């Protein structure tokens, strides 16, 4: 399929009601994610088409990019440019998780982005750090991460704060030797303590999140 054909399909899939729901969550795409995944399954991997879709600056097209691209084909500077172009939450999340996390430059970008002045870019660094806590913890200074979280998370912008809080919880969940400190930081800062949580879902408040996941681990 050509770029024009794919864009026509995306336009045909667009639903104003889907857009209205997504905009309430910081997204700008009008295509259901299940429909995007079905289209990606038909297209399979097409890296050049993925690049063309990205350059349209359309949120649905960029989500499709993350599903049909070849993550290891991207150069460091390409991924850095793409994360800086990304303001939509779902595109940002998929770019980090489906592309950057599978690239050849994950660790280099993770460390660079953690210190970036742009809070959206920095949030990508923290998201990758949460993954590294499970996959490559030997690369991390856990005490140093907790120091940074303790001093900066309370006043961080929303998206950056969310990812720092996720990292705090993951440290407490996956590293028992740091669990008491992680819980203590969460209790003192009270970040997301009153976050509205649906029934049967785990609160993002770090002490609650840690306790729930550790309890599940003990029961399994």
Tab-separated table of C-alpha atoms in Angstrom:
chain	number	residue	atom	x	y	z
A	1	UNK	CA	0.000	0.000	0.000
A	2	UNK	CA	1.108	3.543	-0.704
A	3	UNK	CA	1.171	6.355	1.823
A	4	UNK	CA	-1.948	7.845	0.229
A	5	UNK	CA	-3.806	4.533	0.467
A	6	UNK	CA	-2.905	4.046	4.117
A	7	UNK	CA	-3.930	7.584	4.989
A	8	UNK	CA	-7.239	7.034	3.214
A	9	UNK	CA	-7.833	3.924	5.327
A	10	UNK	CA	-7.007	5.811	8.499
A	11	UNK	CA	-9.395	8.576	7.524
A	12	UNK	CA	-12.144	6.042	6.860
A	13	UNK	CA	-11.571	4.503	10.300
A	14	UNK	CA	-11.757	7.846	12.113
A	15	UNK	CA	-14.649	8.253	14.528
A	16	UNK	CA	-15.456	11.614	16.172
A	17	UNK	CA	-16.628	9.808	19.312
A	18	UNK	CA	-13.285	8.033	19.621
A	19	UNK	CA	-11.500	11.370	19.200
A	20	UNK	CA	-13.631	12.971	21.924
A	21	UNK	CA	-12.762	10.183	24.389
A	22	UNK	CA	-9.068	10.258	23.525
A	23	UNK	CA	-8.774	14.028	23.808
A	24	UNK	CA	-9.882	13.795	27.426
A	25	UNK	CA	-6.771	11.669	28.022
A	26	UNK	CA	-4.341	13.928	26.182
A	27	UNK	CA	-4.516	12.132	22.811
A	28	UNK	CA	-5.514	13.437	19.383
A	29	UNK	CA	-6.277	10.334	17.324
A	30	UNK	CA	-9.759	9.311	16.168
A	31	UNK	CA	-8.978	5.694	15.242
A	32	UNK	CA	-9.598	2.844	17.666
A	33	UNK	CA	-6.388	1.128	18.735
A	34	UNK	CA	-7.767	-2.299	17.800
A	35	UNK	CA	-8.354	-1.038	14.251
A	36	UNK	CA	-4.827	0.368	14.103
A	37	UNK	CA	-3.381	-2.959	15.208
A	38	UNK	CA	-5.451	-4.830	12.636
A	39	UNK	CA	-4.174	-2.532	9.873
A	40	UNK	CA	-0.593	-2.965	11.086
A	41	UNK	CA	-1.028	-6.738	10.985
A	42	UNK	CA	-2.054	-6.508	7.320
A	43	UNK	CA	0.789	-4.166	6.439
A	44	UNK	CA	3.455	-6.116	8.343
A	45	UNK	CA	6.908	-4.506	8.676
A	46	UNK	CA	7.439	-1.696	6.174
A	47	UNK	CA	10.100	0.647	7.473
A	48	UNK	CA	10.097	3.151	4.606
A	49	UNK	CA	6.328	3.482	4.763
A	50	UNK	CA	6.603	3.907	8.533
A	51	UNK	CA	8.964	6.847	8.038
A	52	UNK	CA	6.569	8.464	5.574
A	53	UNK	CA	3.680	8.042	7.994
A	54	UNK	CA	5.660	9.674	10.772
A	55	UNK	CA	6.356	12.768	8.707
A	56	UNK	CA	2.606	13.415	8.217
A	57	UNK	CA	2.446	14.665	11.841
A	58	UNK	CA	-0.877	12.848	12.217
A	59	UNK	CA	-1.312	11.045	15.554
A	60	UNK	CA	-2.967	7.914	14.134
A	61	UNK	CA	-0.350	7.687	11.379
A	62	UNK	CA	2.440	8.026	13.926
A	63	UNK	CA	0.933	5.297	16.087
A	64	UNK	CA	0.928	3.080	13.003
A	65	UNK	CA	4.586	3.986	12.446
A	66	UNK	CA	5.515	2.423	15.777
A	67	UNK	CA	3.791	-0.837	14.777
A	68	UNK	CA	5.258	-1.358	11.294
A	69	UNK	CA	8.736	0.139	11.593
A	70	UNK	CA	11.983	-1.735	12.198
A	71	UNK	CA	13.235	-0.409	15.576
A	72	UNK	CA	16.859	-1.458	15.077
A	73	UNK	CA	16.991	0.468	11.784
A	74	UNK	CA	16.770	3.847	13.513
A	75	UNK	CA	19.849	5.887	14.249
A	76	UNK	CA	20.367	7.642	17.591
A	77	UNK	CA	19.653	11.121	16.228
A	78	UNK	CA	16.500	9.974	14.443
A	79	UNK	CA	14.992	8.690	17.670
A	80	UNK	CA	16.042	11.804	19.555
A	81	UNK	CA	14.339	13.974	16.923
A	82	UNK	CA	11.190	11.837	16.995
A	83	UNK	CA	10.789	11.969	20.780
A	84	UNK	CA	11.101	15.757	20.647
A	85	UNK	CA	8.395	15.934	17.998
A	86	UNK	CA	6.008	13.878	20.110
A	87	UNK	CA	3.534	15.697	22.333
A	88	UNK	CA	0.588	13.280	22.190
A	89	UNK	CA	0.610	10.901	25.141
A	90	UNK	CA	-0.237	7.649	23.337
A	91	UNK	CA	2.231	8.311	20.510
A	92	UNK	CA	4.879	9.112	23.119
A	93	UNK	CA	4.176	5.892	25.036
A	94	UNK	CA	4.208	3.679	21.948
A	95	UNK	CA	7.333	5.319	20.565
A	96	UNK	CA	9.177	4.675	23.831
A	97	UNK	CA	7.897	1.131	24.394
A	98	UNK	CA	7.654	-0.267	20.872
A	99	UNK	CA	10.557	1.498	19.203
A	100	UNK	CA	13.152	3.111	21.479
A	101	UNK	CA	13.122	0.233	23.988
A	102	UNK	CA	13.895	-2.187	21.136
A	103	UNK	CA	16.481	-0.034	19.384
A	104	UNK	CA	20.279	-0.239	19.370
A	105	UNK	CA	20.491	3.027	21.306
A	106	UNK	CA	18.228	2.424	24.292
A	107	UNK	CA	20.754	2.878	27.081
A	108	UNK	CA	22.488	5.863	25.517
A	109	UNK	CA	19.176	7.650	24.962
A	110	UNK	CA	17.874	6.694	28.416
A	111	UNK	CA	20.774	8.348	30.199
A	112	UNK	CA	20.733	11.420	27.954
A	113	UNK	CA	16.996	11.962	28.252
A	114	UNK	CA	16.938	11.624	32.042
A	115	UNK	CA	18.843	14.895	32.269
A	116	UNK	CA	16.970	16.722	29.488
A	117	UNK	CA	15.489	20.126	30.237
A	118	UNK	CA	12.290	19.257	28.345
A	119	UNK	CA	10.034	17.428	30.841
A	120	UNK	CA	8.360	15.395	28.086
A	121	UNK	CA	11.731	14.159	26.852
A	122	UNK	CA	12.869	13.549	30.435
A	123	UNK	CA	9.736	11.486	31.053
A	124	UNK	CA	10.857	9.150	28.251
A	125	UNK	CA	14.154	8.692	30.086
A	126	UNK	CA	12.318	7.750	33.270
A	127	UNK	CA	10.019	5.365	31.390
A	128	UNK	CA	13.058	3.579	29.977
A	129	UNK	CA	14.610	3.524	33.449
A	130	UNK	CA	11.546	1.714	34.815
A	131	UNK	CA	12.116	-0.947	32.158
A	132	UNK	CA	15.819	-1.118	32.978
A	133	UNK	CA	14.984	-1.841	36.631
A	134	UNK	CA	13.780	-5.252	35.499
A	135	UNK	CA	16.017	-5.963	32.501
A	136	UNK	CA	19.383	-4.357	33.317
A	137	UNK	CA	19.398	-3.231	36.973
A	138	UNK	CA	23.188	-3.600	37.109
A	139	UNK	CA	23.438	-0.457	34.945
A	140	UNK	CA	21.533	1.672	37.446
A	141	UNK	CA	22.425	3.630	40.559
A	142	UNK	CA	19.259	2.880	42.530
A	143	UNK	CA	20.193	5.016	45.528
A	144	UNK	CA	20.935	7.913	43.183
A	145	UNK	CA	17.609	7.480	41.420
A	146	UNK	CA	15.810	7.569	44.761
A	147	UNK	CA	17.711	10.731	45.690
A	148	UNK	CA	16.525	12.409	42.484
A	149	UNK	CA	12.947	11.233	42.907
A	150	UNK	CA	12.873	12.422	46.507
A	151	UNK	CA	14.119	15.893	45.599
A	152	UNK	CA	12.317	16.486	42.288
A	153	UNK	CA	9.155	14.409	41.914
A	154	UNK	CA	6.854	16.504	44.079
A	155	UNK	CA	7.111	19.583	41.856
A	156	UNK	CA	7.651	17.879	38.494
A	157	UNK	CA	5.194	18.498	35.594
A	158	UNK	CA	2.427	15.935	35.337
A	159	UNK	CA	3.821	13.508	32.740
A	160	UNK	CA	7.325	13.604	34.187
A	161	UNK	CA	5.924	13.166	37.682
A	162	UNK	CA	3.944	10.127	36.546
A	163	UNK	CA	7.011	8.396	35.124
A	164	UNK	CA	9.167	9.236	38.155
A	165	UNK	CA	6.445	7.809	40.393
A	166	UNK	CA	6.317	4.670	38.258
A	167	UNK	CA	10.059	4.309	38.666
A	168	UNK	CA	9.742	4.780	42.436
A	169	UNK	CA	7.136	2.042	42.612
A	170	UNK	CA	9.171	-0.307	40.433
A	171	UNK	CA	12.224	0.142	42.633
A	172	UNK	CA	10.131	-0.816	45.661
A	173	UNK	CA	8.562	-3.769	43.869
A	174	UNK	CA	11.644	-5.267	42.232
A	175	UNK	CA	14.424	-4.408	44.696
A	176	UNK	CA	13.609	-5.425	48.290
A	177	UNK	CA	16.779	-3.837	49.646
A	178	UNK	CA	15.405	-0.407	48.645
A	179	UNK	CA	11.747	-1.117	49.408
A	180	UNK	CA	11.486	0.635	52.783
A	181	UNK	CA	13.069	3.797	51.428
A	182	UNK	CA	10.854	3.778	48.328
A	183	UNK	CA	7.732	3.396	50.464
A	184	UNK	CA	8.924	6.144	52.812
A	185	UNK	CA	9.503	8.572	49.936
A	186	UNK	CA	6.048	7.855	48.590
A	187	UNK	CA	4.437	8.386	51.976
A	188	UNK	CA	6.227	11.691	52.557
A	189	UNK	CA	5.617	13.171	49.099
A	190	UNK	CA	2.025	11.849	48.758
A	191	UNK	CA	2.234	12.080	44.944
A	192	UNK	CA	-0.928	10.592	43.352
A	193	UNK	CA	-2.258	9.642	46.777
A	194	UNK	CA	-5.742	10.866	45.847
A	195	UNK	CA	-5.639	9.754	42.213
A	196	UNK	CA	-9.093	8.440	41.198
A	197	UNK	CA	-8.722	4.701	40.763
A	198	UNK	CA	-11.484	2.506	39.304
A	199	UNK	CA	-12.654	-0.536	41.296
A	200	UNK	CA	-10.428	-3.612	40.908
A	201	UNK	CA	-7.508	-1.463	39.737
A	202	UNK	CA	-4.323	-0.774	41.691
A	203	UNK	CA	-3.756	2.786	42.858
A	204	UNK	CA	-0.715	4.541	41.331
A	205	UNK	CA	0.145	5.874	44.811
A	206	UNK	CA	3.547	4.245	45.220
A	207	UNK	CA	3.179	2.774	48.756
A	208	UNK	CA	-0.155	1.182	47.822
A	209	UNK	CA	1.156	-0.012	44.470
A	210	UNK	CA	4.252	-1.551	46.037
A	211	UNK	CA	2.286	-3.296	48.776
A	212	UNK	CA	-0.186	-4.760	46.281
A	213	UNK	CA	2.432	-6.098	43.884
A	214	UNK	CA	4.634	-7.522	46.639
A	215	UNK	CA	1.558	-9.245	48.090
A	216	UNK	CA	0.817	-10.803	44.696
A	217	UNK	CA	4.395	-11.976	44.361
A	218	UNK	CA	4.239	-13.605	47.788
A	219	UNK	CA	0.974	-15.353	46.927
A	220	UNK	CA	2.230	-16.798	43.641
